PDB file of C-alpha atoms in Angstrom:
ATOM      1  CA  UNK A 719       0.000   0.000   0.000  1.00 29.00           C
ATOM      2  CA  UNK A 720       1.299   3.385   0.146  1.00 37.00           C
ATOM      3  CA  UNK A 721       1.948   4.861   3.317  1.00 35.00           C
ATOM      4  CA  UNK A 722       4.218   7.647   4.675  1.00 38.00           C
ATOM      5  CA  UNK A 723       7.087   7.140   7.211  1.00 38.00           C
ATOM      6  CA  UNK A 724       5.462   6.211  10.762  1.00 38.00           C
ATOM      7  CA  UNK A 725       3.050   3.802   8.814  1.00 36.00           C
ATOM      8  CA  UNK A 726      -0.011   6.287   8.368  1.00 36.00           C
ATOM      9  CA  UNK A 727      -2.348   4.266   5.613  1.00 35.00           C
ATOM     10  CA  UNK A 728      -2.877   7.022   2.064  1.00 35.00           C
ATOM     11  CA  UNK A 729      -3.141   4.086  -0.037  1.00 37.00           C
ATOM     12  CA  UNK A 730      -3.561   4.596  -3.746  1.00 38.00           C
ATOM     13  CA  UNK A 731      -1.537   5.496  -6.804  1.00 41.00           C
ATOM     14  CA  UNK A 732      -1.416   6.457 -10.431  1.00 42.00           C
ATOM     15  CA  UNK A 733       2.294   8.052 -10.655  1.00 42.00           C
ATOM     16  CA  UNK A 734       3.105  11.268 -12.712  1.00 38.00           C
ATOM     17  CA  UNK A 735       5.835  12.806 -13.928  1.00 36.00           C
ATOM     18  CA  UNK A 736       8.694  12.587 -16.491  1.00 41.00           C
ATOM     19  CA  UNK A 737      11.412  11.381 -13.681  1.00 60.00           C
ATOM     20  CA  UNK A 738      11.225  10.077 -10.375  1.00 68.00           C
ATOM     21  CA  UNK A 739      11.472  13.014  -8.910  1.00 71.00           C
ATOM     22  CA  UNK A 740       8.261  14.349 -10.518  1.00 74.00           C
ATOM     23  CA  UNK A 741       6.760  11.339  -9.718  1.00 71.00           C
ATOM     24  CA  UNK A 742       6.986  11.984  -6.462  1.00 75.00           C
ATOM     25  CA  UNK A 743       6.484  15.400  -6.877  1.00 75.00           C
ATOM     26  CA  UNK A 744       3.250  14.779  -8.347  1.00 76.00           C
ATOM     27  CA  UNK A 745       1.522  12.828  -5.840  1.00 80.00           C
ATOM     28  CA  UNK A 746      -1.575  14.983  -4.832  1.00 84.00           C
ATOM     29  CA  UNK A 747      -4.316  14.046  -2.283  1.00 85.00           C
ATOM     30  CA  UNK A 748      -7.952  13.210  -3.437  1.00 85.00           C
ATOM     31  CA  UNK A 749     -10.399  15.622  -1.280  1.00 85.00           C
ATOM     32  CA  UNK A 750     -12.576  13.088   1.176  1.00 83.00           C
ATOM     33  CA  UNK A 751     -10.449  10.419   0.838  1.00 84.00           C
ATOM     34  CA  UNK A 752      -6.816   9.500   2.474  1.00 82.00           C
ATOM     35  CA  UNK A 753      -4.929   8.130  -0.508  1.00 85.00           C
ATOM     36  CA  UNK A 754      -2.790   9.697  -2.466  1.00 89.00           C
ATOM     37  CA  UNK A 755      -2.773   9.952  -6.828  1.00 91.00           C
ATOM     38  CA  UNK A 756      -0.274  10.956  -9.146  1.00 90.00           C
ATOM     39  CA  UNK A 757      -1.891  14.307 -11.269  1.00 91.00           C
ATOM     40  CA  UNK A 758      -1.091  12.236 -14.585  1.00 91.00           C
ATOM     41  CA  UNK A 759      -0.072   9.119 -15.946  1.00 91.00           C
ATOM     42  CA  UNK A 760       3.215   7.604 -15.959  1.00 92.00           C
ATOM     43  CA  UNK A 761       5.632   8.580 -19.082  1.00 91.00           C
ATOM     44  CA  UNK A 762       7.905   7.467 -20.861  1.00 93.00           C
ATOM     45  CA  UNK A 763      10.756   9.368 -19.217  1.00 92.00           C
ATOM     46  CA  UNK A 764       9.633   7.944 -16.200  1.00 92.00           C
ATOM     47  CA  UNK A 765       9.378   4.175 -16.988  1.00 94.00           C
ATOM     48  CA  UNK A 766      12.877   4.376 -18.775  1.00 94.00           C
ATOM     49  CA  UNK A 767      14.202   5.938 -15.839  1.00 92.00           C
ATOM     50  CA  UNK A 768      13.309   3.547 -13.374  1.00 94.00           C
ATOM     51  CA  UNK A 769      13.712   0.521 -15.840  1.00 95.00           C
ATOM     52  CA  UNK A 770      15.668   1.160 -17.968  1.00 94.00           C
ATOM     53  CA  UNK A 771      13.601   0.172 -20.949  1.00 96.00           C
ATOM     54  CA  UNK A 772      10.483   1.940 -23.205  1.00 96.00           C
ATOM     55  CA  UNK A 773       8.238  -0.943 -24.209  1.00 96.00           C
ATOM     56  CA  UNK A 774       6.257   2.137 -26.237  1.00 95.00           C
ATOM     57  CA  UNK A 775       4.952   1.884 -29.639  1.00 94.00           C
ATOM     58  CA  UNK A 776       4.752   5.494 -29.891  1.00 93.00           C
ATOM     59  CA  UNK A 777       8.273   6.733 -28.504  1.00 95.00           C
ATOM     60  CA  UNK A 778       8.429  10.729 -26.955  1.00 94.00           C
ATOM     61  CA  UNK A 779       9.350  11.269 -23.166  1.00 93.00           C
ATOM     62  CA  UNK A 780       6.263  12.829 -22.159  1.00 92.00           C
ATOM     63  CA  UNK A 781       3.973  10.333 -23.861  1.00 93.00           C
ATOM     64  CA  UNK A 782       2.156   7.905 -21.307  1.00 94.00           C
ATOM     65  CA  UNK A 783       4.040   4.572 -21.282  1.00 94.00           C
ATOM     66  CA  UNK A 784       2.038   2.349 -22.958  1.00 94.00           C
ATOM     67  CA  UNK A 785       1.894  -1.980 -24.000  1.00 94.00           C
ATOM     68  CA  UNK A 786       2.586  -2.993 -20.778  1.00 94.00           C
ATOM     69  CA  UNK A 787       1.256  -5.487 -18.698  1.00 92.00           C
ATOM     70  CA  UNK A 788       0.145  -5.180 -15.080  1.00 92.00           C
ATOM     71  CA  UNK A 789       2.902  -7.997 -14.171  1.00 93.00           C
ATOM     72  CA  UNK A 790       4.862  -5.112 -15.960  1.00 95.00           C
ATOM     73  CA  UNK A 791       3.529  -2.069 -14.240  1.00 94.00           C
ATOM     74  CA  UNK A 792       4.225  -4.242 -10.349  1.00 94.00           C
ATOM     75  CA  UNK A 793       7.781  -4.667 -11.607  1.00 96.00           C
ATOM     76  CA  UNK A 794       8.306  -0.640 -12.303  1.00 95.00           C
ATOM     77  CA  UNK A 795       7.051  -0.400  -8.998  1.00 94.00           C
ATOM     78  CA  UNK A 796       9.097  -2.383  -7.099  1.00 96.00           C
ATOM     79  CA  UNK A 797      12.144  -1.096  -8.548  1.00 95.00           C
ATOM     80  CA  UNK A 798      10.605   2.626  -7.912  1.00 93.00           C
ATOM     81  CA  UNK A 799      10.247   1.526  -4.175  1.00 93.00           C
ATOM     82  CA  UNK A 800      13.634   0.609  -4.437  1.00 93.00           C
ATOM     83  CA  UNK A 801      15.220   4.045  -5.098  1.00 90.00           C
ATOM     84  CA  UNK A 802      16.494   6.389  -2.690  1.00 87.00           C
ATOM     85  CA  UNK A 803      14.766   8.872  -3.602  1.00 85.00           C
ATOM     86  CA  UNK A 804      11.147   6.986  -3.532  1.00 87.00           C
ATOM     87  CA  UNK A 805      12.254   5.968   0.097  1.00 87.00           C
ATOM     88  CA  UNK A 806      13.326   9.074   1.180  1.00 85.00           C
ATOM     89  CA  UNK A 807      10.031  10.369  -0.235  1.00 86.00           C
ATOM     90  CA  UNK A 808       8.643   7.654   3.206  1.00 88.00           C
ATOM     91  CA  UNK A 809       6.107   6.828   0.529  1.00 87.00           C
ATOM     92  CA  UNK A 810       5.277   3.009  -0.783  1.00 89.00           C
ATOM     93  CA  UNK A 811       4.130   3.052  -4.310  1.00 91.00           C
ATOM     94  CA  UNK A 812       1.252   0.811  -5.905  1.00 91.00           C
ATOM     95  CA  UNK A 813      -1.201   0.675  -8.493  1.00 93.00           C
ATOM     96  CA  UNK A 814      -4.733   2.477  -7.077  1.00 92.00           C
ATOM     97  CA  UNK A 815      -7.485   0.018  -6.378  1.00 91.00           C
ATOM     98  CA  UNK A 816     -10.435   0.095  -8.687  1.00 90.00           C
ATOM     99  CA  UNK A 817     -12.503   2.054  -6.497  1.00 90.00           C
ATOM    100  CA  UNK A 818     -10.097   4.358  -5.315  1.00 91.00           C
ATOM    101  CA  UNK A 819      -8.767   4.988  -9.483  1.00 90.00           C
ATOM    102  CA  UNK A 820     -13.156   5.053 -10.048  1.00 89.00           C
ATOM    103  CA  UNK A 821     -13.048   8.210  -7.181  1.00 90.00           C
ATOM    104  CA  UNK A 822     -10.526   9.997  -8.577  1.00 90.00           C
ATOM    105  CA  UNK A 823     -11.905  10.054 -12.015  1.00 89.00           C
ATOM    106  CA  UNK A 824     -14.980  10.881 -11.248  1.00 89.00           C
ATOM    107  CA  UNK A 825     -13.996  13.763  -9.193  1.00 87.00           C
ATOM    108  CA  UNK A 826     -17.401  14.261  -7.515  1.00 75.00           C
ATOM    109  CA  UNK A 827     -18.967  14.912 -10.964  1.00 77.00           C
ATOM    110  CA  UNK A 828     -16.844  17.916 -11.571  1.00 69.00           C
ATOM    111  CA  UNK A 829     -15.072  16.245 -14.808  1.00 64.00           C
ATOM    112  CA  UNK A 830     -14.330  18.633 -18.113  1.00 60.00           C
ATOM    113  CA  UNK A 831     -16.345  17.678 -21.161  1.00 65.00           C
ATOM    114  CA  UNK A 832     -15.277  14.500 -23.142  1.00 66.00           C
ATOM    115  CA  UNK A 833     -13.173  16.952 -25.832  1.00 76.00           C
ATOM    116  CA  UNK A 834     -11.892  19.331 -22.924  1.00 79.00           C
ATOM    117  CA  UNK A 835     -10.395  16.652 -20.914  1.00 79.00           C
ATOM    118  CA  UNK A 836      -9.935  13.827 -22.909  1.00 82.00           C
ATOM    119  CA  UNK A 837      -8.120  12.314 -25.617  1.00 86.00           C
ATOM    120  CA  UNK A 838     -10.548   9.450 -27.199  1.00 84.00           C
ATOM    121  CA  UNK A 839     -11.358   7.959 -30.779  1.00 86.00           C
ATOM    122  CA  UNK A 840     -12.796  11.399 -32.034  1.00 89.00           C
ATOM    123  CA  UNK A 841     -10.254  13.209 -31.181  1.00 90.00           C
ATOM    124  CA  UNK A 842      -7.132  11.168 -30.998  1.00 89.00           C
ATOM    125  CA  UNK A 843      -6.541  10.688 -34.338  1.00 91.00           C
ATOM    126  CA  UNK A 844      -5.099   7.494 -33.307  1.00 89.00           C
ATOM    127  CA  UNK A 845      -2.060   8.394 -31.267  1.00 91.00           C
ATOM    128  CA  UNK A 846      -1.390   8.804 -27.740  1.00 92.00           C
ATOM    129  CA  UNK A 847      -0.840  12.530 -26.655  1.00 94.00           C
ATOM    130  CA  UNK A 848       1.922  14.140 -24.031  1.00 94.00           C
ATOM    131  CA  UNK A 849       0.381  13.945 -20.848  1.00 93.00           C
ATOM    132  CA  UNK A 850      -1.726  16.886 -19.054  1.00 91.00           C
ATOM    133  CA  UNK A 851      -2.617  18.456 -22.001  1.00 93.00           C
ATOM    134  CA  UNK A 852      -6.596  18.513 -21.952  1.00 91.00           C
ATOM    135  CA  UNK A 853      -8.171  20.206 -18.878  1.00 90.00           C
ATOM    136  CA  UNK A 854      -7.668  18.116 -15.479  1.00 91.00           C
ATOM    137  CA  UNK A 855     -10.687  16.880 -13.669  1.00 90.00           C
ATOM    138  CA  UNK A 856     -11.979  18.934 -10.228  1.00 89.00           C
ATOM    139  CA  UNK A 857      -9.645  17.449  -8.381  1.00 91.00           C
ATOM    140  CA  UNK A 858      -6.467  18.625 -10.402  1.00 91.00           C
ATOM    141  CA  UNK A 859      -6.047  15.176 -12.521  1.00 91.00           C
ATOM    142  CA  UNK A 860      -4.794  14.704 -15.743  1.00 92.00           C
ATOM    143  CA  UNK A 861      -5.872  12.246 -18.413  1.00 90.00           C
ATOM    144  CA  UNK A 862      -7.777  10.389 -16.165  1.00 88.00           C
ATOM    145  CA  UNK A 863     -10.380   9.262 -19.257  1.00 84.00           C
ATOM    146  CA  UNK A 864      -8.871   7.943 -22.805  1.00 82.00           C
ATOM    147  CA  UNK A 865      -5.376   8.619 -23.775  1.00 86.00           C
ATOM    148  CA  UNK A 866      -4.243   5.323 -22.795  1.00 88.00           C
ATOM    149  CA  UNK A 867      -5.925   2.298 -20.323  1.00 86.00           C
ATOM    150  CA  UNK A 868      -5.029   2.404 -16.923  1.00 86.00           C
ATOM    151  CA  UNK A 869      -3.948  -0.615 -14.552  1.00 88.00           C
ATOM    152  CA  UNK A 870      -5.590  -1.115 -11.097  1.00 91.00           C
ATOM    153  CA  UNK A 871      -4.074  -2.843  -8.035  1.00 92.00           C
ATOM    154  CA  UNK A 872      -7.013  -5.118  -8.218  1.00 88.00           C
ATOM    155  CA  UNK A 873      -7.399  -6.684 -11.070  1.00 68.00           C
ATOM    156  CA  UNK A 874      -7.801 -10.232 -10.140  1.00 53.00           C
ATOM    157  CA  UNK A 875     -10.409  -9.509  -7.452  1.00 45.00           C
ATOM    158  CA  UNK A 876     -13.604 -11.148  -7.208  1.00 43.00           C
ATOM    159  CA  UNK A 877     -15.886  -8.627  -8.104  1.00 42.00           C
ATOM    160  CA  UNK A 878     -14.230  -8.103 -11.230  1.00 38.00           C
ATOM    161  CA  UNK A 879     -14.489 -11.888 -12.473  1.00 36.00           C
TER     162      UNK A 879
END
């Protein structure tokens, strides 16, 4: 889960940023809830940072990382948890649960239009887009419908069989 230093549960994650350090950088909390969410998904920068690989089909830095697997997206993260600077952060980074990613998206109903703040089929042209540039949701997150799919912690759980 993640949790700061002293073991305080703010579980939840979607990371953001072009480097680690924005990752962290870019956690932000969601308003009536105690976890924690990155403002947009994870790029390319990112993923090669931490890995040292792009498994992208598009290639730019600031693209989302995309075909990946969720066995791929746990090992990013335990090599991100690895890093100084994610410990020194005294966060734990994970995937967000379905309901928790569900929350965030929503933003209590205050989500931009589908053109505003999203990149799907009528407007993608095919292509993924550099992350955060449509308007973010009312809580402050990018991207958080189209562009790319997102992975949840939770994948495998019963209610989603």
């Amino acid at each position: 889960s993640l949790s700061r230093a002293g073991g305080e549960e703010v579980s939840g994650l979607l990371l953001a940023g072009a480097a680690v350090a924005q990752l962290i950088a870019g956690m932000s909390s969601v308003p009536g809830r105690t976890f924690l969410i990155g403002r947009t998904e994870v790029t390319q920068a990112a993923w090669q940072e931490v890995t040292g690989t792009n498994p992208s089909r598009h290639v730019c830095a600031d693209l989302p990382v995309e075909c990946v697997s969720w066995n791929d997206c746990q090992d990013f993260l335990a090599k991100l948890n690895a890093r100084p600077e994610a410990k020194a952060s005294g966060l734990v980074f994970r995937l967000p649960e379905h309901e928790e990613w569900t929350y965030a998206a929503r933003a209590d109903g205050r989500e931009p239009c589908a053109d505003a703040g999203s990149w799907h089929a009528g407007n993608a042209g095919g292509e993924t887009h550099p992350v955060a540039r449509k308007e973010p949701n009312g809580f402050g997150l990018f991207d958080m419908r189209g562009n790319v799919q997102e992975c949840v912690q939770d994948r495998f759980s019963a209610r989603q069989a």
